[in-house]
Amino acid sequence: MNKTLNRRHFMQLTASASGALLLGLHYQSCAPNGRAVKYPMLPLIEIDTDGWVTLIAKNPEIGQGIKTALPMILAEELGANWEKVKVIQGDYDKKYDEQWAGGSYAVIINWNLMRTAGAKVRSVLIEVTSTRMQRPTNEFIARNSKVVHLETGESIPFEELIAEASQMELPEEVEFKPVDSYTIVGQSLPHVDIQELVDGTAQFGIDINLPEMLYATVVKNPVFGGGLESFDDTETKNVQGVMEVITLRNSEYGGRLLGPNSPNFVNGVAVVANSTWTAFKGAEKLKVVWDNTSSRRENTEPLFEQFRNQLDDTELVRKDGDFTAARKNAPTVFEQTYELPFLAHVPMEPMNCTVDFRENSCEVWAPTQNPEALEKGLIKLFNLKPEQIKIHLSRSGGAFGRRYYVDYAMDAAILSKEMGKPVKLIWTREEDIKHDWYRPASVQKLTAAIDKDGKVTGWRHILANASRVTSLGREGSPAGTEIDEYEFPAGFVPNLQFEYGHVLSDVPLGQWRAVAQSANVFTVQSFLDELAFFHKKDPIEHFLEFLGPARMVPVVGDYEYDAGRLIAVVEQVRKNSRWNEPLPKGQGRGFAAAKNSGSFLAEVVTVEVTEDGNIKILRIDVVVDCGIVVNPSGARAQVEGGVLEGLCAALYGEVTIKDGAAQQSNFHDYPWMRMREVPEIHVEFIKNDLPPRGLGEPPLPPAAPALTNAIFAASGVRIRKLPIKNQLKNA
């Protein structure tokens, strides 16, 4: 994925292009029939003569609050009155660029873009006012949808300026508002569509309804890499309302991959009916013979045995100093191995997509994180041209990386094309879990060489697994998505080695919230906690000693790690969690910290472990430094959600493989935390004026090690293999 906003795309969004383009797309001197006249100001901003400001939310809303956060940045720099702002979800359009959700990048890559767009419109509104009042532009500010003269307090509302402003050229350069003058950014605001979310009228992808629409579901080969031999649909077609049964063979549509990092649909059979329920009932009666001759028919334990064996056959990812010498000369060598499972995404809204495929057009309603991949898939599979495709970005009921892939949308497009009508495809929960693109499982081995003073002088981290690079047909070393040269604690230990062992597998792998860090932070933070116990030191004190003083730590090239920001969140979470206060017998606190997507987080989990091995999470304290917090309400929700998902995975998350197929199929065998299990969560944000960084993923990785470290503190049982499940009852 391209994370760089180049100048051409930036100019498309800000409509500047060397100052030559005009803001307004049309001009009308008065409102016809007394209705407000709308003036589009850039692709993102429209102001009308009733004073309403309409802002386009360009990125997919998957529950992360970006439909509110990005317009807040626009409105702030524009000087709009938030009470008179309307937000509209934008369709997929190349003029918006970088129109995807993933990697916690949405605010990062759009921060300056949104500010620039808002500031350019504000600038011309001020210029019009300056001319009318015959005063210099530097004597004016924009606030509450008015341009105000600072000295006299005289003001003109936007609606009286917009017609003239729309005819003016955009400035080449703009000045941003000082952070201390913000009145929108930094305020806790509800989602712009909170009313619809509360009353149930919010339209998710699964809610789309079109005239003459048909409904469909799929039955896919449960064995990874398998095909379709034959099927008997006699009983299916006897179900009243079933209209058609259609084969889905990806060999007829380019094979398994649409392109690098873009998996095609899995082989199977689709049932089309007059309702989703009828399609489900018809699918239950299908009799299918699968062709699994090309599958490895893998099983979980032999796969993990391959991972363990591969620890001795690795490629070098990073080498600092001489770890071998450090180990040889160290009076103490400490070593542990950790194991992490495959994980599914299980968003509450299963995979779905609605497509209206006509002879010369294809209109799509998709809850997707990646509309560009969807468009590319439609072009490749059906030989369409971009101008024949229109993609509406439906709100998603969760995603967590699963909706970065568009395999389910390809299913829907095929069915609509075959039927000649709009088709809404909905997967069952079982198909959703069994045909996920899973978080890779891994076995990881860490070794520390320790000098006579207890200082870590050598560090070796070996990771072995099946790689997302290979599974997704991406370029580069298989190690690239699993362990890379940026991994912590690179730069903090003089003699350091990262190694990777690659195992081929049929298991489909993909992005999962926080991806590699969801596994590697557990390993590293668990190991550091074990080192603290080994040295009989307080875990937080030991971690701070390991970090050393506040400084910028060189890691790779120009990239440096700000140890001071990490130290600050660690010290604050120690205070907030009352770390040094004693706890009753059977209770314990655990700590972990990490940096992800530019944000620094420290977490403390407090647990109680009963004598019979039951775990109760009592409290979680989180301290976050993510720079400027655009919407504290939304940010807190992201932190809480990330922490809870990390805890869910640590407690229960596991996909096991038998004869080449996932064994789990629904929440009865892939359980998630229930509301009664959710503890108190206390979140604090470090205040500063630094640019905002990512927040959707960073809270997740420290949650698991903080939990297992707390379990050790409470019970003396060390968890080195996830999920926890019943390990304490068997200890």
XYZ file of C-alpha atoms in Angstrom:
731
model
C 0.000 0.000 0.000
C 1.187 3.523 -0.772
C 1.423 5.619 2.362
C 2.893 8.698 0.655
C 0.695 11.579 -0.478
C 2.446 12.895 -3.569
C 2.147 16.480 -4.788
C -0.160 15.679 -7.697
C -2.718 13.991 -5.479
C -2.398 16.701 -2.853
C -3.197 19.318 -5.470
C -6.202 17.324 -6.619
C -7.650 17.479 -3.137
C -6.802 21.106 -2.435
C -7.562 22.253 -5.998
C -4.523 24.474 -6.005
C -2.300 23.305 -8.884
C 0.034 26.312 -8.742
C -2.876 28.563 -7.807
C -4.495 28.311 -11.217
C -7.793 26.620 -10.324
C -10.821 28.395 -8.974
C -12.552 27.388 -5.771
C -16.132 27.570 -6.958
C -17.465 25.258 -9.625
C -20.364 27.587 -10.376
C -21.721 30.984 -9.397
C -25.279 32.106 -8.740
C -26.031 35.579 -7.442
C -29.235 34.671 -5.674
C -31.058 31.608 -4.469
C -33.770 30.374 -6.872
C -37.192 29.901 -5.260
C -35.769 30.932 -1.908
C -33.648 27.812 -1.618
C -30.041 27.818 -0.444
C -27.399 27.869 -3.159
C -24.541 25.445 -2.666
C -20.963 26.337 -3.527
C -18.544 23.415 -3.793
C -15.255 24.600 -2.337
C -12.674 21.921 -3.183
C -13.644 18.251 -3.447
C -14.006 18.117 0.357
C -15.889 21.297 1.274
C -19.208 22.850 0.262
C -20.802 25.948 1.785
C -24.335 27.107 1.077
C -26.137 30.408 1.396
C -27.981 29.210 4.521
C -24.646 28.915 6.282
C -24.406 25.135 6.253
C -20.963 23.657 5.707
C -20.957 20.208 4.115
C -17.774 18.178 4.509
C -16.896 14.958 2.728
C -15.621 12.069 4.834
C -13.384 10.391 2.282
C -12.043 7.364 4.181
C -14.008 4.199 4.985
C -15.722 4.230 8.368
C -15.107 0.852 9.991
C -15.895 1.865 13.561
C -12.696 3.822 14.172
C -14.489 7.188 14.114
C -12.711 8.582 11.072
C -15.974 9.859 9.591
C -15.992 12.326 12.488
C -12.277 12.925 13.073
C -11.225 14.029 9.583
C -14.132 16.496 9.167
C -13.239 17.904 12.611
C -9.791 18.801 11.287
C -11.312 20.390 8.181
C -13.842 22.357 10.230
C -11.183 23.527 12.675
C -8.948 25.113 10.058
C -11.930 26.463 8.145
C -13.302 28.125 11.270
C -16.705 26.506 10.891
C -19.450 26.289 13.472
C -19.624 22.527 14.190
C -23.334 22.864 14.946
C -23.865 23.834 11.312
C -21.664 21.165 9.754
C -23.035 18.245 7.760
C -20.814 15.261 7.036
C -21.386 13.040 4.013
C -19.606 9.775 3.354
C -17.752 10.098 0.071
C -17.891 7.440 -2.613
C -14.663 5.975 -3.891
C -13.079 8.542 -6.191
C -9.450 8.858 -7.252
C -9.564 12.613 -6.639
C -9.567 11.835 -2.900
C -6.447 9.618 -3.028
C -5.319 7.364 -0.144
C -8.944 6.370 0.382
C -8.401 3.293 2.523
C -8.510 2.292 6.178
C -5.712 0.269 7.697
C -2.464 0.444 9.602
C -3.795 3.280 11.797
C -2.776 5.707 9.052
C -5.960 7.649 8.302
C -5.288 10.619 10.602
C -1.530 10.456 10.043
C -1.683 10.843 6.267
C -4.646 13.241 6.256
C -3.670 15.627 9.065
C -1.843 18.174 6.912
C -4.104 17.590 3.929
C -7.275 18.357 5.922
C -5.673 21.361 7.566
C -4.471 22.730 4.233
C -7.864 22.322 2.577
C -9.637 24.074 5.451
C -7.037 26.827 5.649
C -7.249 27.601 1.912
C -11.006 28.107 2.029
C -10.672 30.155 5.222
C -8.052 32.311 3.516
C -10.307 33.372 0.629
C -13.245 34.019 2.954
C -11.009 36.320 4.987
C -9.737 38.007 1.824
C -13.281 38.838 0.719
C -14.053 40.265 4.158
C -10.803 42.242 4.176
C -11.734 43.877 0.878
C -15.254 44.734 2.037
C -14.140 46.231 5.358
C -11.026 47.868 3.895
C -8.782 46.367 6.573
C -5.677 44.147 6.341
C -6.265 40.379 6.249
C -4.100 39.835 9.339
C -6.719 41.619 11.438
C -9.290 38.875 10.833
C -9.962 35.366 12.037
C -12.612 32.818 11.104
C -14.672 31.232 13.866
C -18.195 29.881 14.264
C -18.714 30.183 10.492
C -18.047 33.903 10.529
C -15.092 36.062 9.613
C -14.467 38.339 12.597
C -12.459 41.539 12.859
C -10.393 41.093 15.998
C -10.315 44.708 17.120
C -13.906 45.763 16.547
C -15.689 42.434 16.760
C -17.473 43.146 13.485
C -18.227 39.953 11.576
C -19.671 38.615 8.344
C -21.104 35.090 8.183
C -19.762 32.630 5.644
C -23.058 32.541 3.740
C -22.699 36.225 2.827
C -19.143 35.704 1.583
C -19.347 32.439 -0.244
C -20.590 33.608 -3.663
C -17.708 36.046 -4.047
C -15.146 33.747 -2.413
C -16.020 30.958 -4.821
C -14.646 33.048 -7.708
C -11.247 33.606 -6.144
C -8.028 31.740 -6.722
C -6.702 29.554 -3.972
C -3.550 30.752 -2.257
C -0.329 28.856 -2.864
C 0.718 28.978 0.790
C -1.375 29.058 3.952
C -0.715 29.433 7.642
C -2.298 26.964 10.036
C -4.109 28.054 13.151
C -2.064 27.834 16.369
C -2.927 24.735 18.347
C -3.879 26.753 21.427
C -6.677 28.415 19.442
C -8.428 25.138 18.567
C -12.120 24.971 19.429
C -13.109 21.762 17.598
C -10.005 19.571 17.459
C -9.390 18.331 20.977
C -13.063 18.393 21.982
C -14.943 15.188 22.799
C -17.610 15.076 20.113
C -20.069 12.280 19.372
C -19.968 10.453 16.046
C -21.595 12.580 13.360
C -24.134 9.796 12.818
C -24.615 8.923 16.483
C -28.397 9.391 16.295
C -28.713 6.840 13.496
C -26.419 4.425 15.335
C -28.550 4.693 18.454
C -31.974 4.425 16.820
C -30.932 1.669 14.416
C -31.379 3.599 11.178
C -27.654 3.750 10.371
C -27.088 1.871 7.149
C -24.320 -0.703 7.218
C -23.359 -2.768 4.207
C -25.615 -5.560 5.347
C -28.624 -3.171 5.334
C -28.510 -2.179 1.650
C -31.786 -2.644 -0.239
C -32.345 -2.007 -3.942
C -35.316 -2.481 -6.275
C -35.479 -5.994 -7.787
C -32.597 -7.082 -5.567
C -31.800 -10.771 -5.131
C -30.064 -12.363 -2.156
C -27.211 -14.838 -2.035
C -24.864 -16.774 0.176
C -21.922 -19.064 -0.482
C -20.673 -22.499 0.497
C -16.888 -22.588 0.153
C -14.458 -25.479 0.186
C -13.394 -25.669 3.827
C -9.993 -27.119 2.923
C -7.385 -24.471 2.148
C -6.241 -24.651 -1.446
C -8.991 -27.070 -2.414
C -11.300 -26.979 -5.413
C -14.785 -28.006 -6.472
C -15.461 -31.396 -8.045
C -19.279 -31.535 -8.250
C -22.486 -30.804 -6.383
C -26.084 -31.948 -6.195
C -28.527 -29.058 -5.815
C -31.749 -31.053 -6.125
C -32.845 -30.494 -2.530
C -31.637 -26.897 -2.610
C -33.819 -26.041 -5.577
C -36.795 -27.620 -3.838
C -36.585 -24.878 -1.199
C -39.270 -22.367 -2.097
C -37.656 -19.075 -3.105
C -34.327 -20.494 -4.285
C -33.731 -19.183 -7.794
C -30.300 -20.363 -8.903
C -27.195 -22.271 -7.832
C -23.922 -21.012 -9.345
C -20.403 -22.439 -9.234
C -17.500 -20.256 -8.150
C -14.168 -21.440 -9.538
C -11.376 -18.917 -9.179
C -9.348 -20.604 -11.938
C -11.930 -19.101 -14.316
C -11.175 -15.638 -12.898
C -7.405 -15.454 -12.750
C -6.612 -17.917 -9.965
C -6.132 -17.449 -6.248
C -4.726 -13.909 -6.318
C -6.100 -10.815 -8.026
C -2.725 -9.213 -7.447
C -0.070 -8.908 -4.726
C -1.719 -8.493 -1.326
C -5.157 -9.033 -2.905
C -6.535 -12.582 -2.589
C -9.255 -13.725 -4.960
C -12.381 -15.586 -3.895
C -12.210 -19.186 -2.638
C -13.735 -21.977 -4.729
C -17.300 -22.885 -3.868
C -20.975 -22.732 -4.723
C -23.416 -19.826 -4.406
C -27.144 -20.000 -3.748
C -29.297 -17.122 -5.041
C -32.795 -16.651 -3.611
C -35.575 -14.190 -2.851
C -34.305 -13.607 0.705
C -31.136 -14.109 2.707
C -32.840 -16.614 4.998
C -34.006 -18.655 2.004
C -30.492 -18.601 0.558
C -29.121 -19.839 3.896
C -31.672 -22.664 4.063
C -30.962 -23.641 0.475
C -27.217 -23.689 1.132
C -27.705 -26.083 4.043
C -29.190 -28.643 1.646
C -26.401 -28.545 -0.920
C -24.486 -31.785 -1.375
C -20.979 -30.914 -2.505
C -18.010 -33.066 -3.453
C -14.774 -31.151 -2.958
C -11.514 -31.702 -4.805
C -8.698 -31.495 -2.247
C -5.959 -33.232 -4.197
C -3.838 -30.064 -4.301
C -4.041 -29.316 -0.570
C -1.343 -30.130 1.972
C -4.122 -31.204 4.404
C -2.219 -29.617 7.271
C -2.792 -29.991 11.011
C -1.976 -27.572 13.799
C 0.534 -29.568 15.836
C 2.673 -30.726 12.884
C 2.686 -27.119 11.656
C 3.941 -25.903 15.023
C 6.537 -28.654 15.050
C 7.773 -27.305 11.725
C 7.925 -23.823 13.265
C 9.958 -25.157 16.202
C 12.359 -27.000 13.926
C 12.739 -23.939 11.717
C 14.202 -21.981 14.637
C 17.480 -23.697 13.748
C 17.327 -22.799 10.054
C 16.938 -19.066 9.670
C 17.867 -16.019 7.635
C 19.479 -13.000 9.247
C 17.199 -9.959 9.417
C 19.356 -7.602 11.481
C 22.779 -7.785 13.077
C 24.270 -5.203 15.440
C 27.622 -5.858 17.068
C 28.503 -9.469 17.862
C 25.821 -11.389 19.712
C 27.787 -14.639 19.593
C 30.715 -13.058 21.418
C 28.405 -11.311 23.889
C 26.746 -14.614 24.704
C 30.061 -16.424 25.051
C 31.456 -13.804 27.435
C 28.282 -13.302 29.490
C 28.206 -14.828 32.974
C 24.451 -15.322 32.573
C 22.393 -16.339 29.542
C 18.588 -16.309 29.782
C 16.389 -17.945 27.142
C 12.680 -18.625 26.594
C 10.376 -19.758 23.793
C 6.839 -18.498 23.160
C 4.042 -19.731 20.917
C 1.180 -17.762 19.379
C -1.846 -19.130 17.491
C -3.606 -18.292 14.247
C -6.308 -15.695 14.899
C -9.546 -14.855 13.074
C -11.044 -11.362 12.760
C -14.690 -12.129 13.637
C -16.176 -8.669 12.967
C -19.765 -8.567 14.193
C -21.012 -7.872 10.663
C -20.081 -10.876 8.489
C -18.676 -10.387 5.002
C -21.246 -8.907 2.643
C -21.480 -6.829 -0.500
C -24.194 -5.613 -2.854
C -23.500 -5.318 -6.584
C -25.645 -4.115 -9.469
C -23.781 -5.376 -12.555
C -25.242 -4.149 -15.836
C -23.964 -4.425 -19.389
C -21.953 -1.232 -19.306
C -21.717 -0.456 -15.606
C -21.039 -1.966 -12.220
C -22.317 -0.230 -9.094
C -21.126 -1.554 -5.739
C -22.155 -0.982 -2.119
C -19.261 -2.366 -0.110
C -18.246 -2.333 3.543
C -14.577 -2.359 2.591
C -11.315 -1.010 3.930
C -9.774 -1.021 0.482
C -11.968 0.321 -2.343
C -8.981 0.679 -4.662
C -8.341 -3.078 -4.507
C -12.047 -3.643 -5.149
C -11.913 -1.491 -8.277
C -8.755 -3.236 -9.494
C -10.405 -6.611 -8.914
C -13.457 -5.640 -10.963
C -11.228 -4.367 -13.749
C -9.161 -7.543 -13.809
C -11.956 -10.091 -13.422
C -14.478 -8.490 -15.775
C -12.359 -6.364 -18.119
C -14.152 -3.210 -16.996
C -12.887 0.337 -17.320
C -12.629 2.566 -14.235
C -15.354 4.869 -15.562
C -17.757 1.911 -15.646
C -17.390 1.323 -11.912
C -18.997 3.209 -9.037
C -18.204 2.173 -5.467
C -20.200 3.391 -2.479
C -18.425 3.044 0.868
C -20.901 1.481 3.254
C -20.291 1.728 6.967
C -18.711 -1.466 8.317
C -19.710 -3.336 11.452
C -16.084 -3.963 12.364
C -13.182 -4.899 10.114
C -9.855 -5.270 12.010
C -7.995 -5.918 8.746
C -10.368 -8.523 7.307
C -12.086 -6.039 5.023
C -8.792 -4.926 3.540
C -9.304 -7.893 1.210
C -12.147 -7.919 -1.321
C -12.719 -11.618 -2.053
C -16.337 -11.439 -0.860
C -17.031 -8.514 -3.210
C -15.807 -10.561 -6.164
C -18.355 -13.249 -5.202
C -21.141 -10.662 -5.305
C -20.025 -9.214 -8.643
C -19.994 -12.622 -10.315
C -23.483 -13.404 -9.048
C -24.946 -10.059 -10.127
C -23.418 -10.427 -13.574
C -24.833 -13.948 -13.887
C -28.320 -12.959 -12.698
C -28.536 -9.607 -14.486
C -29.923 -7.993 -11.336
C -28.647 -6.436 -8.126
C -27.455 -9.112 -5.693
C -26.791 -8.723 -1.994
C -24.375 -11.410 -0.848
C -24.100 -12.259 2.852
C -21.797 -14.905 4.255
C -22.871 -16.956 7.233
C -20.808 -16.594 10.398
C -19.449 -20.092 9.770
C -18.182 -19.229 6.292
C -16.774 -15.978 7.658
C -14.611 -17.709 10.268
C -13.626 -20.689 8.133
C -12.573 -18.505 5.187
C -10.714 -15.733 6.920
C -7.222 -14.427 6.172
C -5.781 -15.285 9.555
C -3.180 -13.600 11.754
C -0.062 -15.791 11.343
C 0.794 -18.220 14.116
C 4.424 -18.317 15.229
C 7.047 -19.802 17.508
C 9.514 -17.252 18.867
C 12.726 -17.762 20.803
C 14.472 -14.993 22.732
C 17.922 -15.085 24.274
C 19.566 -12.447 26.465
C 23.240 -12.243 27.377
C 23.563 -10.541 30.774
C 26.717 -9.083 32.331
C 27.711 -9.254 35.992
C 25.787 -6.048 36.758
C 22.528 -7.425 35.325
C 22.710 -5.360 32.129
C 21.545 -6.946 28.876
C 24.567 -6.832 26.556
C 23.248 -9.224 23.895
C 19.807 -9.914 22.455
C 18.702 -12.531 19.958
C 15.146 -12.841 18.662
C 14.239 -15.709 16.328
C 10.775 -16.010 14.811
C 9.549 -18.951 12.742
C 6.222 -19.204 10.954
C 4.375 -19.115 7.648
C 4.624 -15.599 6.259
C 1.972 -13.207 4.973
C 4.373 -12.215 2.193
C 4.201 -15.684 0.696
C 0.510 -16.236 1.395
C -0.467 -12.954 -0.250
C 1.933 -13.085 -3.179
C 3.788 -9.975 -2.095
C 7.316 -9.037 -3.094
C 10.271 -9.185 -0.755
C 11.618 -11.447 1.934
C 9.082 -13.578 3.843
C 10.537 -12.076 7.019
C 9.344 -8.606 6.049
C 5.855 -8.868 7.491
C 6.816 -10.989 10.517
C 9.967 -9.512 12.062
C 11.899 -6.593 10.627
C 14.873 -4.409 11.417
C 12.719 -1.829 13.192
C 11.588 -4.226 15.941
C 12.092 -3.170 19.549
C 14.640 -3.290 21.168
C 16.762 -2.524 18.086
C 19.027 0.369 19.023
C 18.767 -0.292 22.750
C 21.128 -3.300 22.924
C 24.673 -3.131 21.467
C 24.849 -6.762 20.335
C 21.544 -7.668 18.720
C 20.389 -10.231 16.197
C 16.985 -10.771 14.555
C 16.458 -13.986 12.584
C 13.569 -15.501 10.678
C 12.664 -19.069 9.760
C 10.139 -19.537 6.956
C 7.666 -22.433 6.675
C 5.410 -22.933 3.652
C 1.735 -23.470 4.434
C -1.692 -23.453 2.784
C -3.265 -21.530 5.668
C -4.507 -18.176 4.256
C -2.810 -15.318 6.087
C -3.439 -11.588 6.165
C -3.616 -8.349 8.131
C -4.972 -8.581 11.662
C -5.231 -5.645 14.010
C -1.634 -4.573 14.789
C -0.466 -7.549 12.693
C 3.114 -8.553 13.601
C 3.184 -6.451 16.753
C 0.135 -8.279 18.089
C 2.446 -11.275 18.403
C 5.925 -9.824 18.828
C 5.116 -7.356 21.603
C 3.687 -10.243 23.615
C 6.957 -12.122 23.212
C 9.302 -9.229 23.984
C 7.313 -7.789 26.891
C 6.816 -11.231 28.441
C 10.549 -11.893 28.145
C 11.452 -8.569 29.776
C 9.087 -9.353 32.645
C 10.768 -12.727 33.058
C 14.170 -11.031 33.110
C 12.935 -8.689 35.858
C 11.778 -11.645 37.961
C 15.046 -13.462 37.267
C 16.938 -10.464 38.666
C 14.428 -10.032 41.519
C 13.594 -6.526 40.323
C 10.359 -4.602 39.998
C 9.192 -5.045 36.358
C 8.653 -1.341 35.688
C 11.962 -0.369 37.303
C 13.699 -3.067 35.307
C 12.081 -1.861 32.076
C 13.113 1.752 32.711
C 16.675 0.611 33.411
C 16.593 -1.361 30.167
C 15.494 1.757 28.242
C 18.130 3.985 29.796
C 17.841 7.792 29.835
C 15.455 9.857 27.752
C 17.059 10.340 24.347
C 16.610 9.763 20.637
C 17.819 6.231 19.900
C 19.092 5.585 16.332
C 17.355 2.514 14.866
C 17.520 2.394 11.056
C 18.689 5.158 8.728
C 17.077 8.433 9.776
C 14.540 6.687 11.992
C 15.045 7.283 15.694
C 13.122 5.969 18.704
C 12.091 8.636 21.218
C 12.859 6.887 24.484
C 11.691 9.921 26.446
C 8.094 9.632 25.219
C 8.016 5.943 26.106
C 9.487 6.626 29.550
C 6.840 9.289 30.172
C 3.880 6.978 29.521
C 5.487 4.224 31.625
C 6.003 6.531 34.591
C 2.462 7.878 34.315
C 0.841 4.437 34.142
C 2.835 3.401 37.193
C 1.276 6.321 39.054
C -2.266 5.870 37.698
C -2.390 2.147 38.442
C -1.127 2.596 42.008
C 1.562 0.136 41.032
C 3.416 0.220 44.346
C 0.365 -0.305 46.548
C 0.046 -3.866 47.911
C -2.751 -6.152 46.698
C -4.589 -8.969 48.485
C -3.351 -12.516 48.051
C -4.360 -13.957 44.692
C -4.254 -10.578 42.956
C -1.481 -9.144 40.826
C -0.534 -6.369 38.437
C 1.184 -6.785 35.122
C 2.857 -4.210 32.930
C 3.729 -3.862 29.234
C 4.576 -0.986 26.919
C 5.170 -0.478 23.215
C 5.307 1.931 20.302
C 3.088 1.381 17.273
C 2.103 3.652 14.356
C 3.982 6.502 16.002
C 2.071 6.267 19.297
C 3.522 5.293 22.666
C 1.469 3.248 25.132
C 1.944 1.739 28.568
C -0.618 -0.558 30.151
C -1.129 -2.144 33.554
C -3.627 -4.952 34.057
C -4.814 -5.945 37.522
C -6.169 -9.481 37.903
C -7.409 -11.927 40.469
C -6.644 -15.637 40.122
C -8.652 -18.010 42.284
C -7.313 -21.235 43.759
C -9.183 -23.253 41.143
C -7.567 -21.291 38.307
C -10.311 -18.844 37.345
C -9.177 -15.427 36.128
C -10.971 -12.168 36.772
C -9.613 -8.984 35.216
C -10.269 -6.233 37.748
C -8.863 -3.098 36.171
C -6.830 -1.813 33.243
C -4.828 1.408 33.207
C -3.638 2.814 29.901
C -1.525 5.887 29.202
C -1.179 7.036 25.610
C 0.988 9.561 23.831
C -0.392 9.836 20.301
C 0.361 13.531 19.813
C -2.637 15.811 19.367
C -5.851 13.950 20.152
C -8.337 15.015 17.492
C -11.454 13.652 19.214
C -10.849 12.433 22.780
C -14.185 10.616 22.855
C -13.409 8.644 19.708
C -9.804 8.160 20.761
C -10.824 6.699 24.100
C -13.192 4.311 22.344
C -10.362 3.163 20.078
C -8.081 2.555 23.056
C -10.743 0.641 24.951
C -11.631 -1.414 21.877
C -8.010 -2.222 21.109
C -7.267 -3.267 24.674
C -10.361 -5.458 24.860
C -9.612 -7.154 21.564
C -6.086 -7.841 22.778
C -7.464 -9.375 25.966
C -10.057 -11.413 24.048
C -7.370 -12.906 21.852
C -5.094 -13.592 24.814
C -7.825 -15.347 26.771
C -9.584 -17.312 24.039
C -8.410 -16.543 20.488
C -7.229 -19.566 18.551
C -7.873 -21.064 15.131
C -6.752 -24.680 14.891
C -6.287 -26.594 11.651
C -7.349 -30.187 11.025
C -6.863 -31.916 7.674
C -6.347 -28.570 5.991
C -9.434 -26.801 7.353
C -10.175 -24.422 10.228
C -11.973 -26.228 13.045
C -13.674 -23.144 14.495
C -16.930 -21.880 13.004
C -18.807 -19.566 15.386
C -18.674 -17.948 18.813
C -19.348 -21.254 20.576
C -15.870 -22.496 19.608
C -14.221 -19.132 18.892
C -15.378 -17.292 22.021
C -14.863 -13.603 22.725
C -15.193 -11.793 26.051
C -18.702 -11.222 27.367
C -19.814 -7.921 28.848
C -19.674 -9.359 32.358
C -15.955 -10.009 31.863
C -15.090 -6.439 30.866
C -13.174 -4.642 33.641
C -12.792 -0.977 34.518
C -10.633 0.727 31.902
C -8.882 3.977 32.798
C -7.353 5.882 29.888
C -5.160 8.969 30.023
C -3.696 10.853 27.061
C -0.432 12.737 27.397
C -1.064 16.304 26.251
C 1.308 17.826 23.713
C 1.258 19.712 20.417
C 2.978 17.034 18.342
C 1.274 15.844 15.131
C -1.351 13.152 15.749
C -0.324 9.557 15.171
C -2.183 6.271 14.770
C -4.508 4.898 17.416
C -6.642 2.066 16.027
C -3.982 -0.598 16.499
C -1.429 0.584 19.115
C -3.485 -0.217 22.255
C -3.817 -3.910 21.326
C -0.262 -5.359 21.499
C 0.586 -4.505 25.144
C -2.714 -5.916 26.455
C -1.801 -9.604 26.227
C 1.615 -9.395 27.938
C 0.266 -7.033 30.603
C -2.418 -9.644 31.327
C -0.104 -12.666 31.428
C 2.463 -10.764 33.491
C -0.329 -9.928 35.946
C -1.356 -13.586 36.070
C 2.209 -14.506 36.991
C 2.273 -11.832 39.703
C -0.993 -13.185 41.128
C -0.393 -16.924 40.796
C 3.226 -17.659 39.979
C 2.148 -19.357 36.744
C 4.012 -18.110 33.675
C 2.052 -18.102 30.397
C 4.301 -18.600 27.368
C 1.713 -19.978 24.981
C -1.480 -18.247 23.900
C -4.393 -18.434 24.300
C -4.561 -18.748 28.067
C -7.856 -20.695 28.143
C -7.616 -23.280 30.947
C -3.863 -23.279 31.476
C -4.161 -22.128 35.070
C -6.656 -24.855 35.918
C -4.187 -27.416 34.649
C -1.148 -25.830 36.313
